[in-house]
């Protein structure tokens, strides 16, 4: 039996090739994802471990980072802390640390030459140590105001040389620098741009004045452990500081990175799961057809004495062999996919070395588990079906049942599952608790997908009769034959279409979600933004106050309102704490943003010591006008503010909603150094808007990341961001579509083999090669359209339920992208046409007499 199994596997290797490709692609996605994320994790882990000081002392905050990534304000301490730490027994050296991320580096032509894609541009003081992240490889260290060292990667990308003049834009303002040296990373560069200044210049230019530091980096004396040194430093500096060892610093950094990596990994593995699901459908269909074609062969084996168990085992061994070979090849292709992902992420600023790809033991284990188990599970049902056929029935070439009681039982069970899925989706579309609705949506998607796959054979008849009803009129007898071929085995047709259905359902659902988000944002912009122009940083970073000063000086500018944001903690009377972003604003906010107040006025809320709160927060904590709200600021100061207004509308576009709002003066008092994150501008009466916009663009041109937009520009920006995300998702879903196309090709190829004698007879009675190719193509097109119709119907229902979740978050507008729907239908027809080219050509080249004599 083993010899027979191996010979059968090799004899049918051509038929199994496309199934092998499906296993390969599914495994490659899993393996590539794991290697890619392991490589990023390992690279940063080495970076953090090799560059962290023995002990680091920095300001402690309970409200979040408190760094300039949100507010532009930097948590600082007096440099007297350096001397205090240096005096601790066991400290070999204590160095002042000045580091500010989010600065902007521009060249002489005013082009931004800093990091892109999320990696920071960092200004830092030059203090070389044995654990420095860079080594000075050419030129000299900075030694005064206006001198700087640039990292080698940035210098290479932008062809910078020693002596070149650049400009830095930081919180306190912009200043010129001249490159005096080039520093090379001694570990993998994660994509950051580094600008090194001497310590005094860094304090003055990046922090606003000398005598301030952002951290103290400590080197332990020989024989003193990091943990012991930490315990000695803690009582000296007190409770207002974080004191961390090198291991703790590296761990914290890895945890922050881990959150980012988890999102990427989960997303990629989610798409890998979709590919695996589609692959299961393809493999199941392939083995079902192969078993049906080998009915006489398996029956003969039974007649010669093979038991049911041996026949079952024979098919399963073939499946395991296919899984092992496919997993091995998929693992190898996964290495290339990981390389490709590394190159792609390098395009957005994160530089990794492809030679450092991590290959850890979970990767091959997961790869072989996916490939072998998926293939074995997919082949189990066809194997059981093969073993259950009696020898005499098999020798009579009894058709594999495609109708009758088993199909009715399957339809009944599938219909029940489909109804349960529909009920879950209906619940998701009506519930008002977002968490519960999301749970029902996930359950509904799963059940409705399984239910539709199970009831697919029952739907194949009526749907294909409608979709292919015009074939006989348009193509005559050829059209009728193609339609009947698609209807001949509804199980097979449904299984082939199901693979395509899954991918297209996800495309349709995400299209509805994306289109609804875009339309909702457009509606919110129209309803909530009253300003003529909005000035913002294109990278989402805050920017210096000098931008607003430049805009205010433009002729034709009327009202100008500045806004800022700082991470704070709201402390209610009952002691409960809520972390939010507190907004600061200058006067006139209610004239540039449409607000609905339940009580109070914006003018009163932005007066010193006052605040405006959201109505939901006020109701939950029994606040009214005149109530006191305690706010914990990043520097640890708890400030009681008086509630002077209560806002009832969630204006998420302007950041007003659950966030408290106060005046800029109050925010600056307790969070000094906070920068603007937006400037709202109204044009003065009688001024030309287009001319004022052009003048503002010229005035802020010295900061290339800051842009001025009107409402139309703002809508385009939001839609572009949504489209970028959707295009990325569509690109990942393309793998599932490719596997589905392979399924159509495989089904048609095996169908041609199965119908060899029939094709020979058709050719013998006058069917031309051209007509035969057309028949196969039309059969493929109608199967693909069947999958598209099911997928679109299912995807639109998913999208409608998902849009209800968006409405709970304030995105009320439903928008169905009919252009995308039409494109999907046309694309499915094209997919069917292309998938049939190979099988149709093979069918037309069959020798007529050999085909008639085929057994």
mmCIF file with all atom_site columns, C-alpha atoms in Angstrom, residues 580-721:
data_model
loop_
_atom_site.group_PDB
_atom_site.id
_atom_site.type_symbol
_atom_site.label_atom_id
_atom_site.label_alt_id
_atom_site.label_comp_id
_atom_site.label_asym_id
_atom_site.label_entity_id
_atom_site.label_seq_id
_atom_site.pdbx_PDB_ins_code
_atom_site.Cartn_x
_atom_site.Cartn_y
_atom_site.Cartn_z
_atom_site.occupancy
_atom_site.B_iso_or_equiv
_atom_site.pdbx_formal_charge
_atom_site.auth_seq_id
_atom_site.auth_comp_id
_atom_site.auth_asym_id
_atom_site.auth_atom_id
_atom_site.pdbx_PDB_model_num
ATOM 1   C CA . UNK A 1 580 ? -7.071  62.220 28.541 1.00 0.00 ? 580 UNK A CA 1
ATOM 2   C CA . UNK A 1 581 ? -5.510  64.956 26.436 1.00 0.00 ? 581 UNK A CA 1
ATOM 3   C CA . UNK A 1 582 ? -6.238  68.443 27.736 1.00 0.00 ? 582 UNK A CA 1
ATOM 4   C CA . UNK A 1 583 ? -6.703  71.038 25.026 1.00 0.00 ? 583 UNK A CA 1
ATOM 5   C CA . UNK A 1 584 ? -5.557  74.609 25.360 1.00 0.00 ? 584 UNK A CA 1
ATOM 6   C CA . UNK A 1 585 ? -6.916  77.378 23.168 1.00 0.00 ? 585 UNK A CA 1
ATOM 7   C CA . UNK A 1 586 ? -6.732  81.095 22.704 1.00 0.00 ? 586 UNK A CA 1
ATOM 8   C CA . UNK A 1 587 ? -9.958  83.119 22.639 1.00 0.00 ? 587 UNK A CA 1
ATOM 9   C CA . UNK A 1 588 ? -12.450 82.706 19.799 1.00 0.00 ? 588 UNK A CA 1
ATOM 10  C CA . UNK A 1 589 ? -12.611 78.888 19.601 1.00 0.00 ? 589 UNK A CA 1
ATOM 11  C CA . UNK A 1 590 ? -16.402 78.925 19.310 1.00 0.00 ? 590 UNK A CA 1
ATOM 12  C CA . UNK A 1 591 ? -16.093 81.154 16.217 1.00 0.00 ? 591 UNK A CA 1
ATOM 13  C CA . UNK A 1 592 ? -13.895 78.722 14.269 1.00 0.00 ? 592 UNK A CA 1
ATOM 14  C CA . UNK A 1 593 ? -15.331 75.428 15.614 1.00 0.00 ? 593 UNK A CA 1
ATOM 15  C CA . UNK A 1 594 ? -19.047 74.742 15.829 1.00 0.00 ? 594 UNK A CA 1
ATOM 16  C CA . UNK A 1 595 ? -19.824 73.818 19.431 1.00 0.00 ? 595 UNK A CA 1
ATOM 17  C CA . UNK A 1 596 ? -23.039 72.993 21.262 1.00 0.00 ? 596 UNK A CA 1
ATOM 18  C CA . UNK A 1 597 ? -22.860 73.898 24.935 1.00 0.00 ? 597 UNK A CA 1
ATOM 19  C CA . UNK A 1 598 ? -25.294 72.653 27.548 1.00 0.00 ? 598 UNK A CA 1
ATOM 20  C CA . UNK A 1 599 ? -24.277 75.420 29.895 1.00 0.00 ? 599 UNK A CA 1
ATOM 21  C CA . UNK A 1 600 ? -21.625 78.099 30.299 1.00 0.00 ? 600 UNK A CA 1
ATOM 22  C CA . UNK A 1 601 ? -19.568 79.844 27.620 1.00 0.00 ? 601 UNK A CA 1
ATOM 23  C CA . UNK A 1 602 ? -16.291 79.128 25.855 1.00 0.00 ? 602 UNK A CA 1
ATOM 24  C CA . UNK A 1 603 ? -14.977 82.549 26.877 1.00 0.00 ? 603 UNK A CA 1
ATOM 25  C CA . UNK A 1 604 ? -15.523 81.695 30.567 1.00 0.00 ? 604 UNK A CA 1
ATOM 26  C CA . UNK A 1 605 ? -13.967 78.210 30.142 1.00 0.00 ? 605 UNK A CA 1
ATOM 27  C CA . UNK A 1 606 ? -10.794 79.595 28.605 1.00 0.00 ? 606 UNK A CA 1
ATOM 28  C CA . UNK A 1 607 ? -10.248 82.192 31.346 1.00 0.00 ? 607 UNK A CA 1
ATOM 29  C CA . UNK A 1 608 ? -7.358  81.504 33.784 1.00 0.00 ? 608 UNK A CA 1
ATOM 30  C CA . UNK A 1 609 ? -8.131  78.628 36.174 1.00 0.00 ? 609 UNK A CA 1
ATOM 31  C CA . UNK A 1 610 ? -11.257 77.494 34.304 1.00 0.00 ? 610 UNK A CA 1
ATOM 32  C CA . UNK A 1 611 ? -12.117 74.451 32.196 1.00 0.00 ? 611 UNK A CA 1
ATOM 33  C CA . UNK A 1 612 ? -14.786 73.071 29.851 1.00 0.00 ? 612 UNK A CA 1
ATOM 34  C CA . UNK A 1 613 ? -15.715 69.370 30.272 1.00 0.00 ? 613 UNK A CA 1
ATOM 35  C CA . UNK A 1 614 ? -17.716 66.872 28.222 1.00 0.00 ? 614 UNK A CA 1
ATOM 36  C CA . UNK A 1 615 ? -21.339 66.343 29.233 1.00 0.00 ? 615 UNK A CA 1
ATOM 37  C CA . UNK A 1 616 ? -20.854 62.580 29.641 1.00 0.00 ? 616 UNK A CA 1
ATOM 38  C CA . UNK A 1 617 ? -17.969 63.122 32.078 1.00 0.00 ? 617 UNK A CA 1
ATOM 39  C CA . UNK A 1 618 ? -19.930 65.813 33.921 1.00 0.00 ? 618 UNK A CA 1
ATOM 40  C CA . UNK A 1 619 ? -22.970 63.529 34.292 1.00 0.00 ? 619 UNK A CA 1
ATOM 41  C CA . UNK A 1 620 ? -20.900 60.531 35.399 1.00 0.00 ? 620 UNK A CA 1
ATOM 42  C CA . UNK A 1 621 ? -19.121 62.568 38.082 1.00 0.00 ? 621 UNK A CA 1
ATOM 43  C CA . UNK A 1 622 ? -21.949 64.963 39.040 1.00 0.00 ? 622 UNK A CA 1
ATOM 44  C CA . UNK A 1 623 ? -20.231 68.119 37.836 1.00 0.00 ? 623 UNK A CA 1
ATOM 45  C CA . UNK A 1 624 ? -21.975 71.408 37.079 1.00 0.00 ? 624 UNK A CA 1
ATOM 46  C CA . UNK A 1 625 ? -21.026 75.010 36.552 1.00 0.00 ? 625 UNK A CA 1
ATOM 47  C CA . UNK A 1 626 ? -18.791 76.114 39.416 1.00 0.00 ? 626 UNK A CA 1
ATOM 48  C CA . UNK A 1 627 ? -17.719 72.557 40.324 1.00 0.00 ? 627 UNK A CA 1
ATOM 49  C CA . UNK A 1 628 ? -14.049 71.845 40.883 1.00 0.00 ? 628 UNK A CA 1
ATOM 50  C CA . UNK A 1 629 ? -12.141 69.381 38.698 1.00 0.00 ? 629 UNK A CA 1
ATOM 51  C CA . UNK A 1 630 ? -8.634  68.339 39.751 1.00 0.00 ? 630 UNK A CA 1
ATOM 52  C CA . UNK A 1 631 ? -6.175  67.877 36.879 1.00 0.00 ? 631 UNK A CA 1
ATOM 53  C CA . UNK A 1 632 ? -2.829  66.105 37.226 1.00 0.00 ? 632 UNK A CA 1
ATOM 54  C CA . UNK A 1 633 ? -0.267  67.620 34.823 1.00 0.00 ? 633 UNK A CA 1
ATOM 55  C CA . UNK A 1 634 ? 2.846   65.860 33.450 1.00 0.00 ? 634 UNK A CA 1
ATOM 56  C CA . UNK A 1 635 ? 5.146   67.587 35.956 1.00 0.00 ? 635 UNK A CA 1
ATOM 57  C CA . UNK A 1 636 ? 3.195   65.984 38.829 1.00 0.00 ? 636 UNK A CA 1
ATOM 58  C CA . UNK A 1 637 ? 1.294   69.137 39.826 1.00 0.00 ? 637 UNK A CA 1
ATOM 59  C CA . UNK A 1 638 ? -2.355  68.656 40.815 1.00 0.00 ? 638 UNK A CA 1
ATOM 60  C CA . UNK A 1 639 ? -4.407  71.733 39.913 1.00 0.00 ? 639 UNK A CA 1
ATOM 61  C CA . UNK A 1 640 ? -8.075  72.357 40.827 1.00 0.00 ? 640 UNK A CA 1
ATOM 62  C CA . UNK A 1 641 ? -9.879  74.015 37.907 1.00 0.00 ? 641 UNK A CA 1
ATOM 63  C CA . UNK A 1 642 ? -13.386 75.507 37.918 1.00 0.00 ? 642 UNK A CA 1
ATOM 64  C CA . UNK A 1 643 ? -15.937 74.058 35.467 1.00 0.00 ? 643 UNK A CA 1
ATOM 65  C CA . UNK A 1 644 ? -17.166 77.038 33.433 1.00 0.00 ? 644 UNK A CA 1
ATOM 66  C CA . UNK A 1 645 ? -18.772 75.246 30.450 1.00 0.00 ? 645 UNK A CA 1
ATOM 67  C CA . UNK A 1 646 ? -20.166 71.826 29.557 1.00 0.00 ? 646 UNK A CA 1
ATOM 68  C CA . UNK A 1 647 ? -19.925 70.645 25.936 1.00 0.00 ? 647 UNK A CA 1
ATOM 69  C CA . UNK A 1 648 ? -22.575 68.249 24.554 1.00 0.00 ? 648 UNK A CA 1
ATOM 70  C CA . UNK A 1 649 ? -21.198 67.505 21.081 1.00 0.00 ? 649 UNK A CA 1
ATOM 71  C CA . UNK A 1 650 ? -18.291 65.153 20.369 1.00 0.00 ? 650 UNK A CA 1
ATOM 72  C CA . UNK A 1 651 ? -16.278 67.251 17.919 1.00 0.00 ? 651 UNK A CA 1
ATOM 73  C CA . UNK A 1 652 ? -13.561 64.666 17.322 1.00 0.00 ? 652 UNK A CA 1
ATOM 74  C CA . UNK A 1 653 ? -12.023 66.480 14.353 1.00 0.00 ? 653 UNK A CA 1
ATOM 75  C CA . UNK A 1 654 ? -10.956 69.411 16.505 1.00 0.00 ? 654 UNK A CA 1
ATOM 76  C CA . UNK A 1 655 ? -10.071 67.144 19.432 1.00 0.00 ? 655 UNK A CA 1
ATOM 77  C CA . UNK A 1 656 ? -13.028 68.371 21.491 1.00 0.00 ? 656 UNK A CA 1
ATOM 78  C CA . UNK A 1 657 ? -15.231 65.646 22.904 1.00 0.00 ? 657 UNK A CA 1
ATOM 79  C CA . UNK A 1 658 ? -14.277 63.667 25.967 1.00 0.00 ? 658 UNK A CA 1
ATOM 80  C CA . UNK A 1 659 ? -11.201 65.918 26.337 1.00 0.00 ? 659 UNK A CA 1
ATOM 81  C CA . UNK A 1 660 ? -11.302 68.892 28.720 1.00 0.00 ? 660 UNK A CA 1
ATOM 82  C CA . UNK A 1 661 ? -10.598 72.336 27.247 1.00 0.00 ? 661 UNK A CA 1
ATOM 83  C CA . UNK A 1 662 ? -8.892  75.256 28.990 1.00 0.00 ? 662 UNK A CA 1
ATOM 84  C CA . UNK A 1 663 ? -7.147  78.467 28.013 1.00 0.00 ? 663 UNK A CA 1
ATOM 85  C CA . UNK A 1 664 ? -3.637  78.541 26.577 1.00 0.00 ? 664 UNK A CA 1
ATOM 86  C CA . UNK A 1 665 ? -2.479  80.662 29.529 1.00 0.00 ? 665 UNK A CA 1
ATOM 87  C CA . UNK A 1 666 ? -3.580  77.989 32.029 1.00 0.00 ? 666 UNK A CA 1
ATOM 88  C CA . UNK A 1 667 ? -1.970  75.209 30.003 1.00 0.00 ? 667 UNK A CA 1
ATOM 89  C CA . UNK A 1 668 ? 1.311   77.115 29.657 1.00 0.00 ? 668 UNK A CA 1
ATOM 90  C CA . UNK A 1 669 ? 1.368   77.813 33.398 1.00 0.00 ? 669 UNK A CA 1
ATOM 91  C CA . UNK A 1 670 ? 1.396   74.132 34.364 1.00 0.00 ? 670 UNK A CA 1
ATOM 92  C CA . UNK A 1 671 ? 2.938   72.642 31.185 1.00 0.00 ? 671 UNK A CA 1
ATOM 93  C CA . UNK A 1 672 ? 5.536   75.213 30.123 1.00 0.00 ? 672 UNK A CA 1
ATOM 94  C CA . UNK A 1 673 ? 6.949   74.776 26.657 1.00 0.00 ? 673 UNK A CA 1
ATOM 95  C CA . UNK A 1 674 ? 3.791   73.272 25.172 1.00 0.00 ? 674 UNK A CA 1
ATOM 96  C CA . UNK A 1 675 ? 3.676   73.856 21.411 1.00 0.00 ? 675 UNK A CA 1
ATOM 97  C CA . UNK A 1 676 ? 0.782   74.463 19.039 1.00 0.00 ? 676 UNK A CA 1
ATOM 98  C CA . UNK A 1 677 ? -0.835  71.484 17.317 1.00 0.00 ? 677 UNK A CA 1
ATOM 99  C CA . UNK A 1 678 ? -3.218  73.563 15.198 1.00 0.00 ? 678 UNK A CA 1
ATOM 100 C CA . UNK A 1 679 ? -3.956  77.109 14.092 1.00 0.00 ? 679 UNK A CA 1
ATOM 101 C CA . UNK A 1 680 ? -7.484  78.021 12.912 1.00 0.00 ? 680 UNK A CA 1
ATOM 102 C CA . UNK A 1 681 ? -7.699  81.076 10.651 1.00 0.00 ? 681 UNK A CA 1
ATOM 103 C CA . UNK A 1 682 ? -10.616 83.209 9.483  1.00 0.00 ? 682 UNK A CA 1
ATOM 104 C CA . UNK A 1 683 ? -10.080 85.620 6.597  1.00 0.00 ? 683 UNK A CA 1
ATOM 105 C CA . UNK A 1 684 ? -10.759 89.276 7.326  1.00 0.00 ? 684 UNK A CA 1
ATOM 106 C CA . UNK A 1 685 ? -13.861 90.842 5.796  1.00 0.00 ? 685 UNK A CA 1
ATOM 107 C CA . UNK A 1 686 ? -13.307 91.824 2.167  1.00 0.00 ? 686 UNK A CA 1
ATOM 108 C CA . UNK A 1 687 ? -10.065 89.845 1.761  1.00 0.00 ? 687 UNK A CA 1
ATOM 109 C CA . UNK A 1 688 ? -9.601  87.363 -1.071 1.00 0.00 ? 688 UNK A CA 1
ATOM 110 C CA . UNK A 1 689 ? -9.403  83.816 0.366  1.00 0.00 ? 689 UNK A CA 1
ATOM 111 C CA . UNK A 1 690 ? -7.213  82.407 -2.387 1.00 0.00 ? 690 UNK A CA 1
ATOM 112 C CA . UNK A 1 691 ? -4.720  85.255 -2.057 1.00 0.00 ? 691 UNK A CA 1
ATOM 113 C CA . UNK A 1 692 ? -4.640  84.979 1.742  1.00 0.00 ? 692 UNK A CA 1
ATOM 114 C CA . UNK A 1 693 ? -4.085  81.208 1.526  1.00 0.00 ? 693 UNK A CA 1
ATOM 115 C CA . UNK A 1 694 ? -1.190  81.712 -0.895 1.00 0.00 ? 694 UNK A CA 1
ATOM 116 C CA . UNK A 1 695 ? 0.304   84.367 1.370  1.00 0.00 ? 695 UNK A CA 1
ATOM 117 C CA . UNK A 1 696 ? 0.045   82.099 4.419  1.00 0.00 ? 696 UNK A CA 1
ATOM 118 C CA . UNK A 1 697 ? 1.758   79.275 2.485  1.00 0.00 ? 697 UNK A CA 1
ATOM 119 C CA . UNK A 1 698 ? 4.615   81.653 1.687  1.00 0.00 ? 698 UNK A CA 1
ATOM 120 C CA . UNK A 1 699 ? 4.841   82.866 5.286  1.00 0.00 ? 699 UNK A CA 1
ATOM 121 C CA . UNK A 1 700 ? 5.157   79.343 6.741  1.00 0.00 ? 700 UNK A CA 1
ATOM 122 C CA . UNK A 1 701 ? 7.321   77.945 3.928  1.00 0.00 ? 701 UNK A CA 1
ATOM 123 C CA . UNK A 1 702 ? 10.407  77.950 6.172  1.00 0.00 ? 702 UNK A CA 1
ATOM 124 C CA . UNK A 1 703 ? 8.862   75.000 8.052  1.00 0.00 ? 703 UNK A CA 1
ATOM 125 C CA . UNK A 1 704 ? 8.230   72.462 5.243  1.00 0.00 ? 704 UNK A CA 1
ATOM 126 C CA . UNK A 1 705 ? 6.158   70.112 7.405  1.00 0.00 ? 705 UNK A CA 1
ATOM 127 C CA . UNK A 1 706 ? 3.551   72.718 8.321  1.00 0.00 ? 706 UNK A CA 1
ATOM 128 C CA . UNK A 1 707 ? 0.764   73.140 5.743  1.00 0.00 ? 707 UNK A CA 1
ATOM 129 C CA . UNK A 1 708 ? -2.249  75.396 5.359  1.00 0.00 ? 708 UNK A CA 1
ATOM 130 C CA . UNK A 1 709 ? -5.474  73.719 4.212  1.00 0.00 ? 709 UNK A CA 1
ATOM 131 C CA . UNK A 1 710 ? -9.014  74.836 3.556  1.00 0.00 ? 710 UNK A CA 1
ATOM 132 C CA . UNK A 1 711 ? -11.940 72.498 4.205  1.00 0.00 ? 711 UNK A CA 1
ATOM 133 C CA . UNK A 1 712 ? -11.652 70.879 0.782  1.00 0.00 ? 712 UNK A CA 1
ATOM 134 C CA . UNK A 1 713 ? -7.941  70.191 1.316  1.00 0.00 ? 713 UNK A CA 1
ATOM 135 C CA . UNK A 1 714 ? -8.670  68.788 4.767  1.00 0.00 ? 714 UNK A CA 1
ATOM 136 C CA . UNK A 1 715 ? -11.255 66.365 3.350  1.00 0.00 ? 715 UNK A CA 1
ATOM 137 C CA . UNK A 1 716 ? -8.797  65.206 0.680  1.00 0.00 ? 716 UNK A CA 1
ATOM 138 C CA . UNK A 1 717 ? -6.119  64.631 3.317  1.00 0.00 ? 717 UNK A CA 1
ATOM 139 C CA . UNK A 1 718 ? -8.415  62.437 5.417  1.00 0.00 ? 718 UNK A CA 1
ATOM 140 C CA . UNK A 1 719 ? -9.581  60.454 2.381  1.00 0.00 ? 719 UNK A CA 1
ATOM 141 C CA . UNK A 1 720 ? -5.983  59.955 1.242  1.00 0.00 ? 720 UNK A CA 1
ATOM 142 C CA . UNK A 1 721 ? -5.084  58.524 4.643  1.00 0.00 ? 721 UNK A CA 1
#
